CSV table of C-alpha atoms and ligand atoms in Angstrom, one decimal:
chain,number,residue,atom,x,y,z
A,1,MET,CA,-84.2,66.8,-37.8
A,2,VAL,CA,-83.9,66.5,-41.6
A,3,GLY,CA,-80.6,66.3,-43.4
A,4,GLY,CA,-78.8,67.8,-40.3
A,5,ARG,CA,-81.2,70.7,-40.1
A,6,ILE,CA,-83.6,71.2,-37.2
A,7,LEU,CA,-87.1,71.9,-38.5
A,8,ARG,CA,-89.0,74.3,-36.2
A,9,MET,CA,-92.8,74.1,-36.2
A,10,THR,CA,-94.7,77.4,-36.0
A,11,SER,CA,-98.3,77.3,-34.8
A,12,ALA,CA,-101.0,79.1,-36.7
A,13,SER,CA,-101.6,81.4,-33.7
A,14,SER,CA,-97.9,82.5,-33.4
A,15,SER,CA,-96.8,85.6,-35.2
A,16,ALA,CA,-93.3,86.8,-36.2
A,17,SER,CA,-93.6,89.8,-33.9
A,18,SER,CA,-94.6,87.9,-30.7
A,19,SER,CA,-91.8,87.5,-28.2
A,20,PRO,CA,-91.5,84.3,-26.2
A,21,ALA,CA,-93.1,84.3,-22.7
A,22,PRO,CA,-90.6,85.2,-20.1
A,23,ARG,CA,-89.2,82.4,-17.9
A,24,LYS,CA,-90.6,82.1,-14.4
A,25,ASP,CA,-88.3,81.8,-11.4
A,26,PRO,CA,-89.2,78.8,-9.3
A,27,TRP,CA,-87.7,80.6,-6.3
A,28,ASP,CA,-90.3,83.4,-6.5
A,29,LEU,CA,-92.2,82.1,-3.5
A,30,PRO,CA,-94.2,83.4,-0.5
A,31,ASP,CA,-92.9,83.6,3.0
A,32,VAL,CA,-94.1,80.5,4.8
A,33,SER,CA,-92.0,80.8,7.9
A,34,GLY,CA,-94.9,81.6,10.1
A,35,LEU,CA,-97.0,78.5,9.2
A,36,THR,CA,-97.4,75.5,11.4
A,37,VAL,CA,-97.0,72.2,9.6
A,38,GLY,CA,-98.7,69.1,10.9
A,39,VAL,CA,-97.6,65.6,9.8
A,40,LEU,CA,-100.2,62.8,10.0
A,41,GLY,CA,-98.4,59.5,10.5
A,42,GLY,CA,-95.4,61.6,11.6
A,43,THR,CA,-94.1,58.8,13.8
A,44,GLY,CA,-93.1,56.8,10.7
A,45,ASP,CA,-90.0,57.1,8.7
A,46,GLN,CA,-91.2,59.5,6.1
A,47,GLY,CA,-93.2,61.7,8.4
A,48,ARG,CA,-90.6,61.9,11.0
A,49,GLY,CA,-87.9,62.7,8.5
A,50,LEU,CA,-90.0,65.5,7.0
A,51,ALA,CA,-90.8,66.8,10.5
A,52,TYR,CA,-87.1,66.8,11.3
A,53,ARG,CA,-86.0,68.6,8.2
A,54,LEU,CA,-88.7,71.3,8.3
A,55,ALA,CA,-88.1,71.9,12.0
A,56,ARG,CA,-84.4,72.1,11.4
A,57,ALA,CA,-85.2,74.8,8.8
A,58,GLY,CA,-87.1,76.7,11.5
A,59,GLN,CA,-90.6,75.6,10.7
A,60,ARG,CA,-93.1,75.1,13.6
A,61,VAL,CA,-94.1,71.3,13.3
A,62,VAL,CA,-96.6,69.1,15.0
A,63,ILE,CA,-96.3,65.4,14.6
A,64,GLY,CA,-99.5,63.4,14.5
A,65,SER,CA,-100.2,59.8,15.4
A,66,ARG,CA,-103.2,57.6,16.2
A,67,ALA,CA,-101.9,57.7,19.7
A,68,ALA,CA,-100.9,61.0,21.4
A,69,GLU,CA,-98.1,59.3,23.4
A,70,ARG,CA,-96.4,57.9,20.3
A,71,ALA,CA,-96.5,61.4,18.7
A,72,GLN,CA,-95.1,63.0,21.8
A,73,GLN,CA,-92.4,60.5,22.1
A,74,ALA,CA,-91.4,61.0,18.4
A,75,ALA,CA,-91.5,64.8,18.8
A,76,GLY,CA,-89.3,64.6,21.9
A,77,GLU,CA,-86.8,62.4,20.1
A,78,ILE,CA,-86.5,65.0,17.3
A,79,GLY,CA,-86.4,68.0,19.6
A,80,LEU,CA,-86.2,71.4,17.7
A,81,GLY,CA,-89.5,72.5,19.3
A,82,VAL,CA,-91.4,69.8,17.5
A,83,GLU,CA,-94.7,68.9,19.3
A,84,GLY,CA,-96.8,65.7,19.2
A,85,ALA,CA,-100.5,65.2,19.2
A,86,GLU,CA,-103.1,62.7,18.2
A,87,ASN,CA,-103.8,63.0,14.4
A,88,ALA,CA,-107.1,65.0,14.8
A,89,GLU,CA,-105.5,67.5,17.2
A,90,CYS,CA,-102.4,67.7,14.9
A,91,ALA,CA,-104.7,68.6,12.0
A,92,ARG,CA,-106.6,71.2,14.1
A,93,ARG,CA,-103.4,73.0,15.2
A,94,SER,CA,-101.8,73.1,11.8
A,95,ASP,CA,-102.1,75.5,8.8
A,96,VAL,CA,-100.6,72.9,6.4
A,97,VAL,CA,-101.1,69.2,6.9
A,98,ILE,CA,-98.8,66.6,5.3
A,99,VAL,CA,-100.4,63.1,4.9
A,100,ALA,CA,-97.7,60.5,5.6
A,101,VAL,CA,-99.6,57.4,6.5
A,102,PRO,CA,-99.3,54.1,4.6
A,103,TRP,CA,-101.6,53.7,1.5
A,104,ASP,CA,-103.5,51.0,3.4
A,105,GLY,CA,-104.7,53.5,6.0
A,106,HIS,CA,-105.0,56.5,3.7
A,107,ALA,CA,-108.7,56.6,3.0
A,108,ARG,CA,-109.8,55.7,6.5
A,109,THR,CA,-107.5,58.3,8.0
A,110,LEU,CA,-108.7,61.1,5.8
A,111,GLU,CA,-112.4,60.2,6.2
A,112,SER,CA,-112.0,60.3,9.9
A,113,LEU,CA,-110.4,63.8,9.8
A,114,ARG,CA,-112.7,65.5,7.3
A,115,GLU,CA,-113.9,68.1,9.9
A,116,GLU,CA,-110.4,68.8,11.3
A,117,LEU,CA,-109.0,69.2,7.8
A,118,ARG,CA,-111.7,71.6,6.6
A,119,GLY,CA,-110.2,74.7,5.0
A,120,LYS,CA,-106.6,73.3,5.5
A,121,LEU,CA,-103.9,73.0,2.9
A,122,VAL,CA,-103.3,69.2,2.7
A,123,VAL,CA,-100.2,67.8,1.2
A,124,ASP,CA,-100.4,64.2,0.2
A,125,CYS,CA,-97.1,62.3,-0.1
A,126,VAL,CA,-98.5,58.8,-0.3
A,127,ASN,CA,-97.2,56.4,-2.9
A,128,PRO,CA,-99.6,53.5,-3.6
A,129,LEU,CA,-97.1,50.7,-4.2
A,130,GLY,CA,-97.2,46.9,-4.1
A,131,PHE,CA,-94.1,44.7,-3.7
A,132,ASP,CA,-93.6,41.2,-5.0
A,133,LYS,CA,-90.6,39.0,-5.9
A,134,LYS,CA,-89.9,41.3,-8.9
A,135,GLY,CA,-89.7,44.4,-6.7
A,136,ALA,CA,-92.0,47.4,-6.3
A,137,TYR,CA,-94.8,48.2,-8.7
A,138,ALA,CA,-97.4,51.0,-8.8
A,139,ILE,CA,-101.0,50.4,-7.8
A,140,ARG,CA,-103.6,52.6,-9.6
A,141,PRO,CA,-106.3,53.6,-7.1
A,142,GLU,CA,-109.9,53.8,-8.2
A,143,GLU,CA,-109.8,57.6,-8.0
A,144,GLY,CA,-106.7,57.8,-10.2
A,145,SER,CA,-104.1,58.4,-7.5
A,146,ALA,CA,-103.7,58.8,-3.7
A,147,ALA,CA,-103.9,62.5,-4.2
A,148,GLN,CA,-107.2,62.3,-6.1
A,149,GLN,CA,-108.6,60.0,-3.4
A,150,ALA,CA,-107.7,62.7,-0.9
A,151,GLU,CA,-109.4,65.3,-3.1
A,152,ALA,CA,-112.5,63.2,-3.3
A,153,LEU,CA,-112.6,62.5,0.5
A,154,LEU,CA,-111.8,66.1,1.5
A,155,PRO,CA,-114.1,68.3,-0.5
A,156,ASP,CA,-113.6,71.2,1.9
A,157,SER,CA,-109.8,71.0,2.0
A,158,ARG,CA,-107.2,72.4,-0.4
A,159,VAL,CA,-105.5,69.2,-1.6
A,160,THR,CA,-102.0,69.2,-3.1
A,161,ALA,CA,-99.4,66.5,-3.5
A,162,ALA,CA,-95.6,66.6,-3.0
A,163,PHE,CA,-92.6,65.0,-1.3
A,164,HIS,CA,-93.1,61.6,-3.0
A,165,HIS,CA,-89.5,61.1,-4.1
A,166,LEU,CA,-87.6,61.8,-0.9
A,167,SER,CA,-85.5,59.2,0.8
A,168,ALA,CA,-86.6,58.9,4.5
A,169,VAL,CA,-83.0,57.6,5.2
A,170,LEU,CA,-81.5,60.9,4.0
A,171,LEU,CA,-84.1,63.0,5.6
A,172,ALA,CA,-83.3,61.4,9.0
A,173,ASP,CA,-79.5,61.5,8.7
A,174,ALA,CA,-78.4,64.5,10.8
A,175,ASP,CA,-75.0,64.4,9.1
A,176,VAL,CA,-76.6,65.1,5.7
A,177,GLU,CA,-76.6,69.0,5.5
A,178,LYS,CA,-78.3,69.3,2.1
A,179,ILE,CA,-80.9,67.1,0.5
A,180,ASP,CA,-80.0,67.5,-3.2
A,181,THR,CA,-83.3,67.0,-4.9
A,182,ASP,CA,-86.3,68.6,-6.6
A,183,VAL,CA,-89.8,68.1,-5.1
A,184,MET,CA,-92.6,67.9,-7.7
A,185,VAL,CA,-95.6,69.8,-6.4
A,186,LEU,CA,-99.1,69.1,-7.8
A,187,GLY,CA,-102.4,70.9,-7.2
A,188,GLU,CA,-105.3,72.8,-8.5
A,189,ASP,CA,-104.6,76.2,-6.9
A,190,ARG,CA,-101.6,78.2,-7.8
A,191,GLU,CA,-101.2,79.9,-4.4
A,192,ASP,CA,-101.5,76.6,-2.6
A,193,CYS,CA,-98.8,75.0,-4.8
A,194,LEU,CA,-96.5,78.0,-4.2
A,195,VAL,CA,-96.9,77.5,-0.4
A,196,VAL,CA,-95.9,73.9,-0.7
A,197,GLN,CA,-93.0,74.8,-3.1
A,198,ALA,CA,-91.8,77.3,-0.5
A,199,LEU,CA,-91.9,74.8,2.3
A,200,ALA,CA,-89.8,72.4,0.2
A,201,GLY,CA,-87.4,75.2,-0.5
A,202,ARG,CA,-86.8,75.8,3.1
A,203,VAL,CA,-84.8,72.6,3.3
A,204,PRO,CA,-81.2,73.2,2.1
A,205,GLY,CA,-80.6,71.7,-1.3
A,206,MET,CA,-84.3,71.1,-1.9
A,207,ARG,CA,-86.4,72.9,-4.5
A,208,GLY,CA,-90.1,72.8,-5.0
A,209,VAL,CA,-91.3,72.8,-8.7
A,210,PHE,CA,-94.9,72.9,-9.9
A,211,ALA,CA,-95.6,69.7,-11.8
A,212,GLY,CA,-99.2,69.8,-12.8
A,213,ARG,CA,-102.8,69.2,-11.7
A,214,LEU,CA,-103.8,66.4,-9.4
A,215,ARG,CA,-105.0,64.3,-12.4
A,216,ASN,CA,-101.3,63.9,-13.1
A,217,ALA,CA,-100.4,62.7,-9.6
A,218,HIS,CA,-100.5,59.0,-10.5
A,219,GLN,CA,-97.3,59.2,-12.6
A,220,VAL,CA,-95.5,61.0,-9.9
A,221,GLU,CA,-96.6,58.6,-7.2
A,222,SER,CA,-95.7,55.7,-9.4
A,223,LEU,CA,-92.2,56.9,-10.2
A,224,VAL,CA,-91.3,55.8,-6.7
A,225,ALA,CA,-91.4,52.2,-8.0
A,226,ASN,CA,-88.6,53.1,-10.4
A,227,LEU,CA,-86.6,54.9,-7.7
A,228,VAL,CA,-86.9,51.7,-5.5
A,229,SER,CA,-85.4,49.8,-8.4
A,230,VAL,CA,-82.6,52.3,-8.8
A,231,ASN,CA,-81.9,52.2,-5.0
A,232,ARG,CA,-81.8,48.4,-5.0
A,233,ARG,CA,-79.5,48.1,-8.0
A,234,TYR,CA,-77.0,50.8,-7.0
A,235,LYS,CA,-77.4,50.7,-3.2
A,236,VAL,CA,-78.2,54.4,-3.1
A,237,HIS,CA,-81.0,56.8,-2.0
A,238,ALA,CA,-81.9,58.2,-5.4
A,239,GLY,CA,-84.0,61.4,-5.8
A,240,ILE,CA,-84.9,63.5,-8.9
A,241,ARG,CA,-83.7,66.7,-10.5
A,242,LEU,CA,-85.6,68.5,-13.3
A,243,THR,CA,-83.4,70.2,-15.8
A,244,ASP,CA,-83.7,73.6,-17.5
A,245,VAL,CA,-86.0,75.0,-14.7
B,301,NAP,N1,-90.4,55.9,3.5
B,301,NAP,C1,-90.1,56.6,2.5
B,301,NAP,O1,-88.9,56.7,2.1
B,301,NAP,C2,-91.2,57.4,1.8
B,301,NAP,C3,-90.8,58.4,0.8
B,301,NAP,C4,-91.8,59.1,0.2
B,301,NAP,C5,-93.2,58.9,0.5
B,301,NAP,N2,-93.5,57.9,1.4
B,301,NAP,C6,-94.9,57.7,1.7
B,301,NAP,O2,-95.1,58.2,3.0
B,301,NAP,C7,-96.1,57.3,3.6
B,301,NAP,C8,-95.5,56.9,5.0
B,301,NAP,O3,-94.4,56.1,4.7
B,301,NAP,P1,-93.6,55.5,6.0
B,301,NAP,O4,-92.5,54.7,5.4
B,301,NAP,O5,-93.3,56.5,7.0
B,301,NAP,O6,-94.7,54.5,6.6
B,301,NAP,P2,-94.9,53.8,8.0
B,301,NAP,O7,-93.7,54.1,8.8
B,301,NAP,O8,-95.3,52.4,7.7
B,301,NAP,O9,-96.2,54.5,8.6
B,301,NAP,C9,-96.2,55.8,9.0
B,301,NAP,C10,-97.1,56.0,10.2
B,301,NAP,O10,-98.4,55.9,9.9
B,301,NAP,C11,-99.2,55.3,11.0
B,301,NAP,N3,-100.0,54.2,10.5
B,301,NAP,C12,-99.6,52.9,10.2
B,301,NAP,N4,-100.6,52.2,9.7
B,301,NAP,C13,-101.7,53.1,9.7
B,301,NAP,C14,-103.0,52.9,9.3
B,301,NAP,N5,-103.5,51.7,8.8
B,301,NAP,N6,-103.8,54.0,9.4
B,301,NAP,C15,-103.4,55.2,9.8
B,301,NAP,N7,-102.1,55.4,10.2
B,301,NAP,C16,-101.3,54.3,10.1
B,301,NAP,C17,-98.2,54.9,12.0
B,301,NAP,O11,-98.2,55.9,13.0
B,301,NAP,P3,-99.0,55.7,14.4
B,301,NAP,O12,-99.1,54.2,14.7
B,301,NAP,O13,-98.2,56.4,15.4
B,301,NAP,O14,-100.4,56.3,14.1
B,301,NAP,C18,-96.9,54.9,11.3
B,301,NAP,O15,-95.8,55.3,12.1
B,301,NAP,C19,-96.4,56.2,2.7
B,301,NAP,O16,-97.6,56.4,2.1
B,301,NAP,C20,-95.3,56.2,1.7
B,301,NAP,O17,-95.8,55.8,0.4
B,301,NAP,C21,-92.5,57.2,2.0
C-alpha cells in the first residue's frame, strides 16, 4: 500500500485477457458412505471420539486396539454398530484406517501393520508434542512429521494426514450436535485427499479442506501446541476455521 493506493503486482506470465481461475468448491466430494473406517488406537480419547462421530454420521466403523477385548468393549460402549478388533484385524477389515495412537507408539505400530495396511488409505492424526512446565511444545520427528514417518514406514499404503485439531472432549460429548471446525487434509494424491475431506464433511459442522502435501504436515501437527495454550488460557476446546474458502 503506497499513499493509500493498493499496488497490484502482475506476473510476466499473466496477460490482460486471461481470466482468473474459477474458485473450487470444497464440498465437491465423492460419496464415501459405503467405506469402512478403522481406527487404530480407537480405545483412546481421540480415536473413540472420531469413531463415535463417524458412526453417528452413518459410517461403518471398526475400532482397533492392541487387545481385541478392549476394542470390543469400547465399541460396545459407543454402540451405533461400531465393531472392535485387534489393530491388525481392524486394518484388514477397513478401507480407510485412521492412526490415533500416541506419538510414542507411532513408529512401532505402523511397522508392525505394514502388511495389513498395504494398499489402504491411511489417515494420520498424530501430533508429536512434548509437555513441560511452560506447556505444550512441538517435537520435530527425524522424518519431518508424524505423517512423513508414516509415509516412510508404509511405502505400499496411501498416506494422508488429517483430524489433528479436533477436541476429543467435543467429539465425545453426545449433547454437541455440531462440531464447528475445519479439518486440514494433507496428502500426495488428490483423490485420496478428497475421500478424507468427504469423511470429515459427514460430521455435522465439520468441513475438510485440502491443506498441502505431506512435507507441510509438521506445521499442522505443531499447531496443536498453540491450541493447547488457547485451551488452557480460555478454558475452551478451540478448533480452527479457514476463511475465504
Ligand atoms: N486427544 C485429543 O484431543 C487429540 C486430538 C487430535 C489428535 N490427537 C492425536 O491422537 C493420538 C491419540 O490421542 P489420545 O489422546 O487418544 O491418546 P491415548 O488415549 O493416550 O492413546 C490412544 C490409544 O492408543 C493405544 N496405545 C497407547 N500406547 C500405545 C503404544 N505405545 N503403542 C500402540 N498403541 C498405544 C491405547 O489403546 P490400546 O491399549 O487399546 O491398544 C490407547 O487407548 C495422539 O497421537 C494425539 O496426538 C489427539
